[in-house]
DNA sequence: AGCGGCTATATTGTCAACAATATTGACTAA
DNA sequence: TTAGTCAATATTGTTGACAATATAGCCGCT
């Protein structure tokens, strides 16, 4: 996240970031058992800072640890993924409501500009899943931040999103309903621009609920395997 | 499958628990800067495991860390505490709804019995704040667990509650509105017993909202200082 | 042959010494 | 007097060695 102030980067921080992105990008597969010294050689550091990073990641739920038995990447079942979306639904609904009350006009303008960019990306990239996922993440990221609720933003950006992205990187090729999602995004921003918090919350909840149902359907149809 | 009771508790786990309870109980005051070796002598362990525990606590937001500058207990401002209650409102609302759908009849019966105990405690202890806080925590704990949403329970029990309790221990003497809270609890359980998830969610949200407004009022009246 | 207990090994947990850095205080100069 | 600089110090970050334990493979037993 935005560690603007402390220019000092400790080895443990480095390890934390490397591991987190490695997990999210799928370089470390869910359920995979990982040895400490293996990671040490991979990231060029010693076990002290590494273990500190492992502790942090475990605390955030990206790793599971068993004493003396090692660490493995968390594996989320299909039903657990659906539960994650239930949580997102209510939390991002709150974020949208508070964003409507608190975002500056400038932030809202930037958000609208962001959506224009996303639209061009969709047209140009013709369903390139990566850009869809990135655009979607960007949108939700801005609203979480715009809520001015630091704990809420921390929980969304520092916890849930990493977990969801971990699977979105893998699944986004199939989910693609970009123009519909973009339309939903536009309506949410509209509500925020009108400072209609209640409506923004409602639309955001419906948006995430639709995404959940979409994934659920694909899973049931066997198109997605988790 | 449930919890393979790893009877092995590592030193870091021990440090984590000790520190967490020390912070929650107020033995370590918010904003207080704490030295590592001071903690080592206090808990009889070395810096290795301690640092791992510190990392975990920082990741959960109970500690703030600045490289080479030390660790201090997080201090939550009044407005941030209010934001915490906003988050609780939507998350516990979800928990209540899912609990109404998923709790077993036995769990519901236990929950009702719990409320009877709370009622006796209120009568006997005549507003002893400690028991009120404990009873309240017990109630919310059971519902979070009853949601069968492991991530939701983890976020509530492992994150938010510690933060709220940290201030509740200090403020509970003044908040006391025990019989009203108990009545609200009873109505929530009633809705759960009737498997009315929508109503349970509504009542829970209103319950937490009332608690938030109560604290907010006391703060504005100057009765509480944070 | 199949199963249970045991030992060997590799991995994790812990420790104490070493290196790096932010803070504190004194000191100098305007 | 006050602001700024610099060095001394104490605290944090890091390292590599040591101790404890879970896993895996082997052996003997039923």
Coordinates of C-alpha atoms (C1' of nucleotides) in Angstrom, one line a residue:
Chain A
X1 CA 0.0 0.0 0.0
X2 CA 0.9 3.6 0.0
X3 CA 3.9 3.8 2.3
X4 CA 4.7 7.3 1.4
X5 CA 6.6 8.6 4.4
X6 CA 9.1 6.0 5.4
X7 CA 11.7 6.0 2.6
X8 CA 13.4 3.2 4.6
X9 CA 12.5 -0.2 3.3
X10 CA 13.4 -3.0 5.5
X11 CA 14.2 -6.5 4.3
X12 CA 11.1 -7.9 5.9
X13 CA 9.0 -5.4 4.0
X14 CA 10.6 -6.4 0.8
X15 CA 10.0 -10.0 1.5
X16 CA 6.4 -9.3 2.4
X17 CA 5.8 -7.5 -0.9
X18 CA 7.6 -10.1 -3.0
X19 CA 5.7 -13.0 -1.4
X20 CA 2.4 -11.2 -1.6
X21 CA 2.7 -10.5 -5.3
X22 CA 4.0 -14.0 -5.9
X23 CA 1.0 -15.4 -4.3
X24 CA -1.5 -13.1 -6.0
X25 CA 0.0 -13.7 -9.4
X26 CA -0.1 -17.4 -8.9
X27 CA 3.6 -18.0 -9.0
X28 CA 3.1 -19.8 -5.8
X29 CA 0.1 -22.0 -6.3
X30 CA -2.7 -22.3 -3.7
X31 CA -2.1 -25.2 -1.4
X32 CA 1.6 -25.4 -2.4
X33 CA 3.9 -26.0 0.5
X34 CA 6.9 -23.7 0.6
X35 CA 10.1 -24.2 2.5
X36 CA 11.7 -21.2 4.2
X37 CA 15.2 -21.7 2.8
X38 CA 13.8 -22.1 -0.6
X39 CA 12.2 -18.7 -0.3
X40 CA 15.4 -17.3 1.1
X41 CA 17.4 -18.3 -1.9
X42 CA 14.6 -17.1 -4.2
X43 CA 14.5 -13.6 -2.7
X44 CA 18.1 -13.3 -1.5
X45 CA 17.5 -12.8 2.2
X46 CA 17.9 -14.7 5.5
X47 CA 15.3 -16.4 7.6
X48 CA 14.9 -13.7 10.2
X49 CA 13.2 -11.1 8.0
X50 CA 11.5 -13.9 6.0
X51 CA 9.8 -15.3 9.0
X52 CA 8.6 -11.9 10.0
X53 CA 7.0 -11.5 6.6
X54 CA 5.5 -15.0 6.8
X55 CA 3.9 -14.0 10.1
X56 CA 2.4 -11.0 8.6
X57 CA 1.1 -12.9 5.6
X58 CA -0.3 -15.6 7.8
X59 CA -2.1 -12.9 9.9
X60 CA -3.7 -11.6 6.7
X61 CA -4.9 -15.1 5.8
X62 CA -2.8 -15.6 2.7
X63 CA -0.7 -18.3 4.3
X64 CA -1.5 -21.1 6.7
X65 CA 1.1 -22.3 9.1
X66 CA 1.5 -25.4 11.2
X67 CA 4.2 -25.4 13.8
X68 CA 7.3 -27.3 12.7
X69 CA 5.4 -28.5 9.7
X70 CA 5.9 -25.6 7.3
X71 CA 3.9 -23.0 5.5
X72 CA 1.6 -23.3 2.6
X73 CA -0.3 -21.0 0.4
X74 CA -4.0 -20.7 1.4
X75 CA -6.4 -22.5 -0.9
X76 CA -9.8 -21.1 -1.1
X77 CA -12.7 -23.3 -2.0
X78 CA -15.4 -22.3 -4.4
X79 CA -17.9 -21.8 -1.5
X80 CA -15.3 -19.8 0.4
X81 CA -14.8 -17.5 -2.6
X82 CA -18.5 -16.9 -2.7
X83 CA -18.4 -16.0 1.0
X84 CA -15.7 -13.5 0.2
X85 CA -18.0 -11.8 -2.3
X86 CA -20.8 -11.6 0.3
X87 CA -18.4 -9.7 2.5
X88 CA -17.3 -7.5 -0.3
X89 CA -20.9 -6.8 -1.0
X90 CA -21.6 -5.2 2.3
X91 CA -18.2 -3.6 2.8
X92 CA -17.9 -2.0 -0.6
X93 CA -21.5 -0.9 -0.3
X94 CA -20.5 1.0 2.7
X95 CA -17.4 2.3 0.9
X96 CA -19.6 3.6 -1.9
X97 CA -21.9 5.3 0.4
X98 CA -19.2 7.0 2.3
X99 CA -17.4 7.9 -0.9
X100 CA -20.5 9.6 -2.1
X101 CA -20.5 11.7 1.0
X102 CA -16.8 12.4 1.2
X103 CA -15.0 12.3 -2.1
X104 CA -13.8 15.6 -3.4
X105 CA -15.1 16.9 -6.7
X106 CA -11.6 16.4 -8.1
X107 CA -11.5 12.8 -7.1
X108 CA -14.9 12.2 -8.7
X109 CA -13.7 13.8 -11.9
X110 CA -10.6 11.6 -11.9
X111 CA -12.8 8.6 -11.3
X112 CA -14.9 9.5 -14.3
X113 CA -11.8 9.9 -16.4
X114 CA -10.6 6.6 -15.2
X115 CA -13.8 5.0 -16.6
X116 CA -13.2 6.6 -20.0
X117 CA -9.8 5.0 -20.0
X118 CA -11.3 1.7 -19.1
X119 CA -13.7 2.0 -22.0
X120 CA -11.0 2.6 -24.4
X121 CA -9.0 -0.3 -23.0
X122 CA -12.0 -2.6 -23.5
X123 CA -12.4 -1.4 -27.1
X124 CA -8.8 -1.7 -28.0
X125 CA -7.8 -4.8 -26.1
X126 CA -10.9 -6.6 -27.2
X127 CA -11.5 -8.6 -24.1
X128 CA -7.9 -8.9 -23.0
X129 CA -8.7 -10.2 -19.5
X130 CA -5.7 -8.7 -17.9
X131 CA -6.7 -5.1 -18.6
X132 CA -10.3 -5.8 -17.6
X133 CA -9.1 -7.1 -14.2
X134 CA -6.7 -4.1 -13.8
X135 CA -9.4 -1.6 -14.7
X136 CA -11.9 -3.2 -12.3
X137 CA -9.3 -3.2 -9.5
X138 CA -8.5 0.4 -10.2
X139 CA -12.1 1.4 -9.9
X140 CA -12.8 -0.4 -6.6
X141 CA -9.5 0.8 -5.2
X142 CA -10.4 4.4 -5.8
X143 CA -13.8 4.1 -4.1
X144 CA -12.3 2.3 -1.1
X145 CA -9.8 5.1 -0.7
X146 CA -12.5 7.7 -1.3
X147 CA -14.5 6.5 1.6
X148 CA -12.1 8.2 3.9
X149 CA -12.6 5.3 6.2
X150 CA -9.0 4.2 6.8
X151 CA -9.8 0.9 8.5
X152 CA -12.4 0.0 5.8
X153 CA -9.8 0.8 3.1
X154 CA -7.2 -1.2 4.9
X155 CA -9.4 -4.2 5.2
X156 CA -10.5 -4.1 1.6
X157 CA -7.2 -3.2 0.0
X158 CA -5.0 -5.1 2.4
X159 CA -7.1 -8.2 2.9
X160 CA -10.0 -9.0 0.7
X161 CA -8.7 -7.7 -2.6
X162 CA -5.5 -9.7 -2.5
X163 CA -7.5 -12.8 -1.9
X164 CA -10.0 -12.1 -4.6
X165 CA -7.3 -11.0 -7.1
X166 CA -5.4 -14.2 -6.4
X167 CA -8.3 -16.0 -8.1
X168 CA -9.2 -13.3 -10.5
X169 CA -5.9 -13.4 -12.2
X170 CA -6.7 -17.0 -13.0
X171 CA -10.4 -16.7 -13.8
X172 CA -10.7 -13.3 -15.4
X173 CA -10.5 -14.8 -18.9
X174 CA -13.8 -16.5 -18.5
X175 CA -15.7 -14.0 -16.5
X176 CA -15.6 -11.3 -19.1
X177 CA -18.6 -9.2 -19.1
X178 CA -16.7 -6.0 -19.5
X179 CA -19.3 -3.7 -21.1
X180 CA -21.9 -4.6 -18.6
X181 CA -19.5 -4.1 -15.7
X182 CA -18.5 -0.8 -17.2
X183 CA -22.1 0.3 -17.4
X184 CA -22.6 -0.6 -13.7
X185 CA -19.4 1.3 -12.8
X186 CA -20.7 4.4 -14.6
X187 CA -24.0 4.3 -12.8
X188 CA -22.2 4.0 -9.5
X189 CA -20.0 7.0 -10.2
X190 CA -23.1 8.9 -11.3
X191 CA -24.7 8.3 -8.0
X192 CA -21.5 9.4 -6.2
X193 CA -21.3 12.6 -8.3
X194 CA -24.9 13.4 -7.3
X195 CA -23.9 12.8 -3.6
X196 CA -26.5 10.1 -3.4
X197 CA -24.9 7.8 -0.9
X198 CA -27.9 5.5 -0.5
X199 CA -28.1 4.9 -4.2
X200 CA -24.4 4.4 -4.6
X201 CA -24.5 1.8 -1.9
X202 CA -27.4 0.0 -3.5
X203 CA -25.8 0.0 -6.9
X204 CA -22.4 -1.2 -5.6
X205 CA -24.0 -4.0 -3.7
X206 CA -25.9 -5.1 -6.8
X207 CA -22.8 -4.8 -8.9
X208 CA -20.8 -7.1 -6.7
X209 CA -23.8 -9.5 -6.3
X210 CA -24.0 -9.8 -10.0
X211 CA -20.3 -10.6 -10.2
X212 CA -20.7 -13.2 -7.6
X213 CA -23.7 -14.8 -9.4
X214 CA -21.7 -14.7 -12.6
X215 CA -18.8 -16.7 -11.2
X216 CA -21.2 -19.0 -9.3
X217 CA -22.9 -19.8 -12.6
X218 CA -19.7 -20.5 -14.4
X219 CA -18.6 -22.8 -11.6
X220 CA -21.8 -24.8 -11.7
X221 CA -21.5 -25.1 -15.5
X222 CA -18.1 -26.5 -15.0
X223 CA -16.4 -23.7 -17.0
X224 CA -14.4 -22.7 -13.9
X225 CA -12.5 -25.0 -11.6
X226 CA -11.2 -24.0 -8.3
Chain B
X1 CA -10.9 -31.3 9.7
X2 CA -12.1 -28.8 12.2
X3 CA -9.1 -27.7 14.2
X4 CA -6.3 -30.2 14.4
X5 CA -5.5 -29.1 17.8
X6 CA -1.8 -28.4 17.3
X7 CA -0.9 -28.7 21.0
X8 CA 2.4 -27.1 20.1
X9 CA 2.4 -23.5 21.0
X10 CA 5.3 -21.7 19.8
X11 CA 7.0 -18.8 21.6
X12 CA 5.8 -16.4 19.0
X13 CA 2.2 -17.5 19.5
X14 CA 2.7 -17.0 23.2
X15 CA 4.1 -13.5 22.7
X16 CA 1.3 -12.7 20.3
X17 CA -1.4 -13.7 22.8
X18 CA 0.3 -11.9 25.7
X19 CA 0.7 -8.7 23.7
X20 CA -2.7 -8.8 22.3
X21 CA -4.4 -9.1 25.7
X22 CA -2.1 -6.6 27.2
X23 CA -3.1 -4.1 24.6
X24 CA -6.8 -4.9 24.8
X25 CA -6.8 -4.7 28.6
X26 CA -5.1 -1.4 28.4
X27 CA -2.0 -2.5 30.2
X28 CA -0.2 -1.0 27.3
X29 CA -1.8 2.4 26.7
X30 CA -2.7 3.6 23.2
X31 CA 0.1 5.7 21.7
X32 CA 2.6 4.2 24.2
X33 CA 6.0 3.5 22.7
X34 CA 7.3 0.1 23.6
X35 CA 10.8 -1.1 23.4
X36 CA 11.6 -4.6 22.2
X37 CA 13.9 -5.6 25.0
X38 CA 11.5 -4.2 27.5
X39 CA 8.9 -6.6 26.2
X40 CA 11.4 -9.5 26.1
X41 CA 12.1 -9.2 29.8
X42 CA 8.4 -8.7 30.5
X43 CA 7.4 -11.9 28.8
X44 CA 10.6 -13.9 29.2
X45 CA 11.5 -14.5 25.6
X46 CA 14.0 -13.3 23.0
X47 CA 13.7 -10.8 20.2
X48 CA 13.3 -13.4 17.4
X49 CA 9.9 -14.7 18.3
X50 CA 8.9 -11.3 19.7
X51 CA 9.5 -9.6 16.4
X52 CA 7.5 -12.2 14.6
X53 CA 4.6 -11.4 17.0
X54 CA 5.1 -7.7 16.5
X55 CA 4.8 -8.2 12.8
X56 CA 1.5 -10.1 13.2
X57 CA 0.1 -7.4 15.5
X58 CA 1.1 -4.7 13.1
X59 CA -0.5 -6.5 10.3
X60 CA -3.7 -6.6 12.3
X61 CA -3.5 -2.9 13.0
X62 CA -3.0 -3.1 16.7
X63 CA 0.5 -1.7 16.5
X64 CA 2.2 0.9 14.4
X65 CA 5.8 0.5 13.4
X66 CA 8.3 2.8 12.0
X67 CA 11.6 1.4 10.8
X68 CA 14.4 1.9 13.3
X69 CA 12.2 4.1 15.3
X70 CA 10.3 1.5 17.3
X71 CA 6.8 0.2 17.9
X72 CA 3.9 1.9 19.5
X73 CA 0.4 0.9 20.4
X74 CA -2.2 2.2 17.9
X75 CA -4.3 5.1 19.2
X76 CA -7.7 5.4 17.7
X77 CA -9.3 8.8 17.5
X78 CA -13.0 9.3 18.3
X79 CA -13.9 9.7 14.7
X80 CA -11.9 6.5 13.8
X81 CA -13.8 4.6 16.5
X82 CA -17.1 5.8 14.9
X83 CA -15.8 4.5 11.6
X84 CA -15.2 1.2 13.2
X85 CA -18.8 1.0 14.2
X86 CA -19.9 1.8 10.7
X87 CA -17.9 -1.2 9.5
X88 CA -19.3 -3.4 12.3
X89 CA -22.8 -2.4 11.4
X90 CA -22.6 -3.8 7.9
X91 CA -20.4 -6.8 8.7
X92 CA -22.4 -7.9 11.7
X93 CA -25.6 -7.3 9.8
X94 CA -24.3 -9.8 7.3
X95 CA -23.3 -12.2 10.1
X96 CA -26.7 -12.1 11.6
X97 CA -28.4 -12.8 8.3
X98 CA -26.2 -15.7 7.6
X99 CA -26.5 -17.0 11.2
X100 CA -30.3 -17.0 10.7
X101 CA -29.8 -19.2 7.7
X102 CA -27.2 -21.5 9.0
X103 CA -27.1 -21.8 12.8
X104 CA -28.2 -25.2 14.1
X105 CA -31.2 -25.4 16.4
X106 CA -28.9 -26.4 19.2
X107 CA -26.7 -23.3 18.7
X108 CA -29.8 -21.1 18.8
X109 CA -31.0 -22.7 22.0
X110 CA -27.5 -22.1 23.5
X111 CA -27.7 -18.5 22.4
X112 CA -31.0 -18.0 24.1
X113 CA -29.6 -19.6 27.2
X114 CA -26.7 -17.3 27.0
X115 CA -29.0 -14.3 27.1
X116 CA -30.8 -15.7 30.2
X117 CA -27.4 -15.8 31.9
X118 CA -26.7 -12.3 30.8
X119 CA -30.0 -11.1 32.2
X120 CA -29.1 -12.7 35.6
X121 CA -25.7 -11.1 35.5
X122 CA -27.2 -7.7 34.9
X123 CA -29.6 -8.1 37.8
X124 CA -27.0 -9.4 40.2
X125 CA -24.0 -7.3 39.2
X126 CA -26.1 -4.2 39.1
X127 CA -24.4 -2.6 36.2
X128 CA -20.9 -4.0 36.8
X129 CA -19.5 -2.8 33.6
X130 CA -17.1 -5.8 33.2
X131 CA -19.9 -8.3 33.0
X132 CA -21.9 -6.2 30.6
X133 CA -19.0 -6.0 28.3
X134 CA -18.3 -9.7 28.5
X135 CA -21.9 -10.7 27.9
X136 CA -22.1 -8.4 25.0
X137 CA -18.9 -9.8 23.5
X138 CA -20.1 -13.3 24.0
X139 CA -23.3 -12.6 22.1
X140 CA -21.6 -11.1 19.1
X141 CA -19.0 -13.8 19.2
X142 CA -21.6 -16.5 18.9
X143 CA -23.3 -14.8 16.0
X144 CA -20.1 -14.2 14.1
X145 CA -19.2 -17.9 14.5
X146 CA -22.7 -19.0 13.6
X147 CA -22.6 -17.3 10.3
X148 CA -20.4 -20.2 9.0
X149 CA -18.5 -17.6 7.0
X150 CA -15.0 -18.3 8.2
X151 CA -13.4 -15.2 6.7
X152 CA -16.2 -13.0 8.1
X153 CA -15.7 -14.5 11.5
X154 CA -12.0 -14.1 11.2
X155 CA -12.2 -10.4 10.3
X156 CA -14.7 -9.7 13.1
X157 CA -13.1 -11.7 15.8
X158 CA -9.5 -11.4 14.8
X159 CA -9.6 -7.7 13.8
X160 CA -12.4 -5.5 14.7
X161 CA -13.4 -6.8 18.1
X162 CA -10.0 -6.5 19.5
X163 CA -9.9 -2.9 18.5
X164 CA -13.3 -2.2 19.8
X165 CA -12.7 -4.0 23.1
X166 CA -9.6 -2.1 23.6
X167 CA -11.7 1.0 24.1
X168 CA -14.8 -0.8 25.5
X169 CA -12.8 -1.9 28.6
X170 CA -12.2 1.7 29.3
X171 CA -15.5 3.1 28.3
X172 CA -17.9 0.5 29.3
X173 CA -18.6 2.0 32.7
X174 CA -20.2 5.0 31.1
X175 CA -22.0 3.3 28.2
X176 CA -24.2 1.2 30.4
X177 CA -27.6 0.7 28.9
X178 CA -27.7 -2.9 29.7
X179 CA -31.4 -3.7 29.7
X180 CA -32.0 -1.9 26.5
X181 CA -29.1 -3.8 24.8
X182 CA -30.4 -7.1 26.2
X183 CA -33.8 -6.4 24.7
X184 CA -32.2 -5.8 21.4
X185 CA -30.3 -9.0 21.7
X186 CA -33.4 -10.9 22.4
X187 CA -35.2 -9.6 19.4
X188 CA -32.2 -10.5 17.2
X189 CA -32.2 -14.0 18.5
X190 CA -35.9 -14.2 18.0
X191 CA -35.5 -13.3 14.3
X192 CA -32.7 -15.9 14.0
X193 CA -34.9 -18.5 15.6
X194 CA -37.6 -17.8 13.1
X195 CA -35.0 -18.1 10.3
X196 CA -35.8 -14.6 9.2
X197 CA -32.4 -13.5 7.9
X198 CA -33.6 -10.2 6.6
X199 CA -35.0 -9.1 9.9
X200 CA -32.0 -10.3 11.8
X201 CA -29.8 -8.2 9.6
X202 CA -31.9 -5.2 10.1
X203 CA -32.1 -5.5 13.8
X204 CA -28.4 -6.1 14.2
X205 CA -27.6 -3.1 12.1
X206 CA -29.9 -1.0 14.2
X207 CA -28.5 -2.4 17.4
X208 CA -24.9 -1.5 16.5
X209 CA -26.0 1.9 15.1
X210 CA -27.7 2.6 18.5
X211 CA -24.5 1.7 20.3
X212 CA -22.5 4.0 18.0
X213 CA -24.9 6.9 18.5
X214 CA -24.8 6.3 22.3
X215 CA -21.0 6.6 22.4
X216 CA -21.0 9.5 20.0
X217 CA -23.4 11.4 22.2
X218 CA -21.4 10.7 25.3
X219 CA -18.3 11.9 23.6
X220 CA -19.9 15.1 22.5
X221 CA -21.2 15.7 26.0
X222 CA -17.7 15.4 27.2
X223 CA -18.4 12.3 29.4
X224 CA -16.0 10.2 27.4
X225 CA -12.5 11.2 26.4
X226 CA -10.5 9.3 23.9
Chain C
dA1 C1' 2.0 -59.1 2.9
dG2 C1' 0.2 -55.4 5.8
dC3 C1' 0.6 -52.6 9.8
dG4 C1' 2.7 -50.3 13.8
dG5 C1' 6.6 -48.4 16.0
dC6 C1' 11.2 -46.5 15.7
dT7 C1' 15.1 -43.9 14.1
dA8 C1' 17.3 -40.6 10.7
dT9 C1' 16.9 -36.5 8.5
dA10 C1' 15.5 -32.3 7.1
dT11 C1' 13.0 -28.5 8.3
dT12 C1' 11.3 -25.3 11.6
dG13 C1' 11.8 -22.7 16.1
dT14 C1' 15.1 -20.2 19.0
dC15 C1' 19.0 -17.8 20.4
dA16 C1' 22.8 -14.4 21.0
dA17 C1' 26.1 -11.6 18.6
dC18 C1' 26.9 -8.1 14.8
dA19 C1' 25.6 -4.1 11.8
dA20 C1' 22.8 -0.2 10.6
dT21 C1' 20.1 3.8 11.8
dA22 C1' 17.0 7.2 14.2
dT23 C1' 17.0 9.9 18.3
dT24 C1' 19.1 12.6 21.8
dG25 C1' 21.9 15.9 23.6
dA26 C1' 25.7 19.0 23.5
dC27 C1' 28.0 22.5 21.1
dT28 C1' 28.7 26.3 17.8
dA29 C1' 27.4 30.3 15.4
dA30 C1' 24.2 33.9 14.0
Chain D
dT1 C1' 18.7 33.2 22.9
dT2 C1' 17.8 30.3 19.3
dA3 C1' 18.5 27.6 15.4
dG4 C1' 21.3 24.4 13.2
dT5 C1' 24.9 20.7 13.0
dC6 C1' 27.2 16.9 14.5
dA7 C1' 28.6 13.0 17.2
dA8 C1' 27.4 9.6 20.9
dT9 C1' 24.2 6.3 22.2
dA10 C1' 20.7 3.3 22.5
dT11 C1' 17.5 0.8 19.8
dT12 C1' 16.2 -1.6 15.9
dG13 C1' 17.4 -4.7 11.8
dT14 C1' 20.0 -8.6 10.3
dT15 C1' 22.8 -12.6 10.5
dG16 C1' 24.4 -17.3 11.2
dA17 C1' 24.7 -21.0 14.5
dC18 C1' 22.2 -24.1 17.8
dA19 C1' 18.1 -26.7 19.6
dA20 C1' 13.6 -28.9 19.0
dT21 C1' 10.3 -31.4 16.4
dA22 C1' 7.4 -33.3 12.5
dT23 C1' 7.9 -36.1 8.5
dA24 C1' 9.5 -40.0 5.9
dG25 C1' 11.5 -44.3 5.4
dC26 C1' 13.0 -48.5 7.4
dC27 C1' 12.6 -52.5 10.2
dG28 C1' 10.4 -55.9 12.9
dC29 C1' 6.1 -57.9 14.2
dT30 C1' 1.4 -60.0 13.5

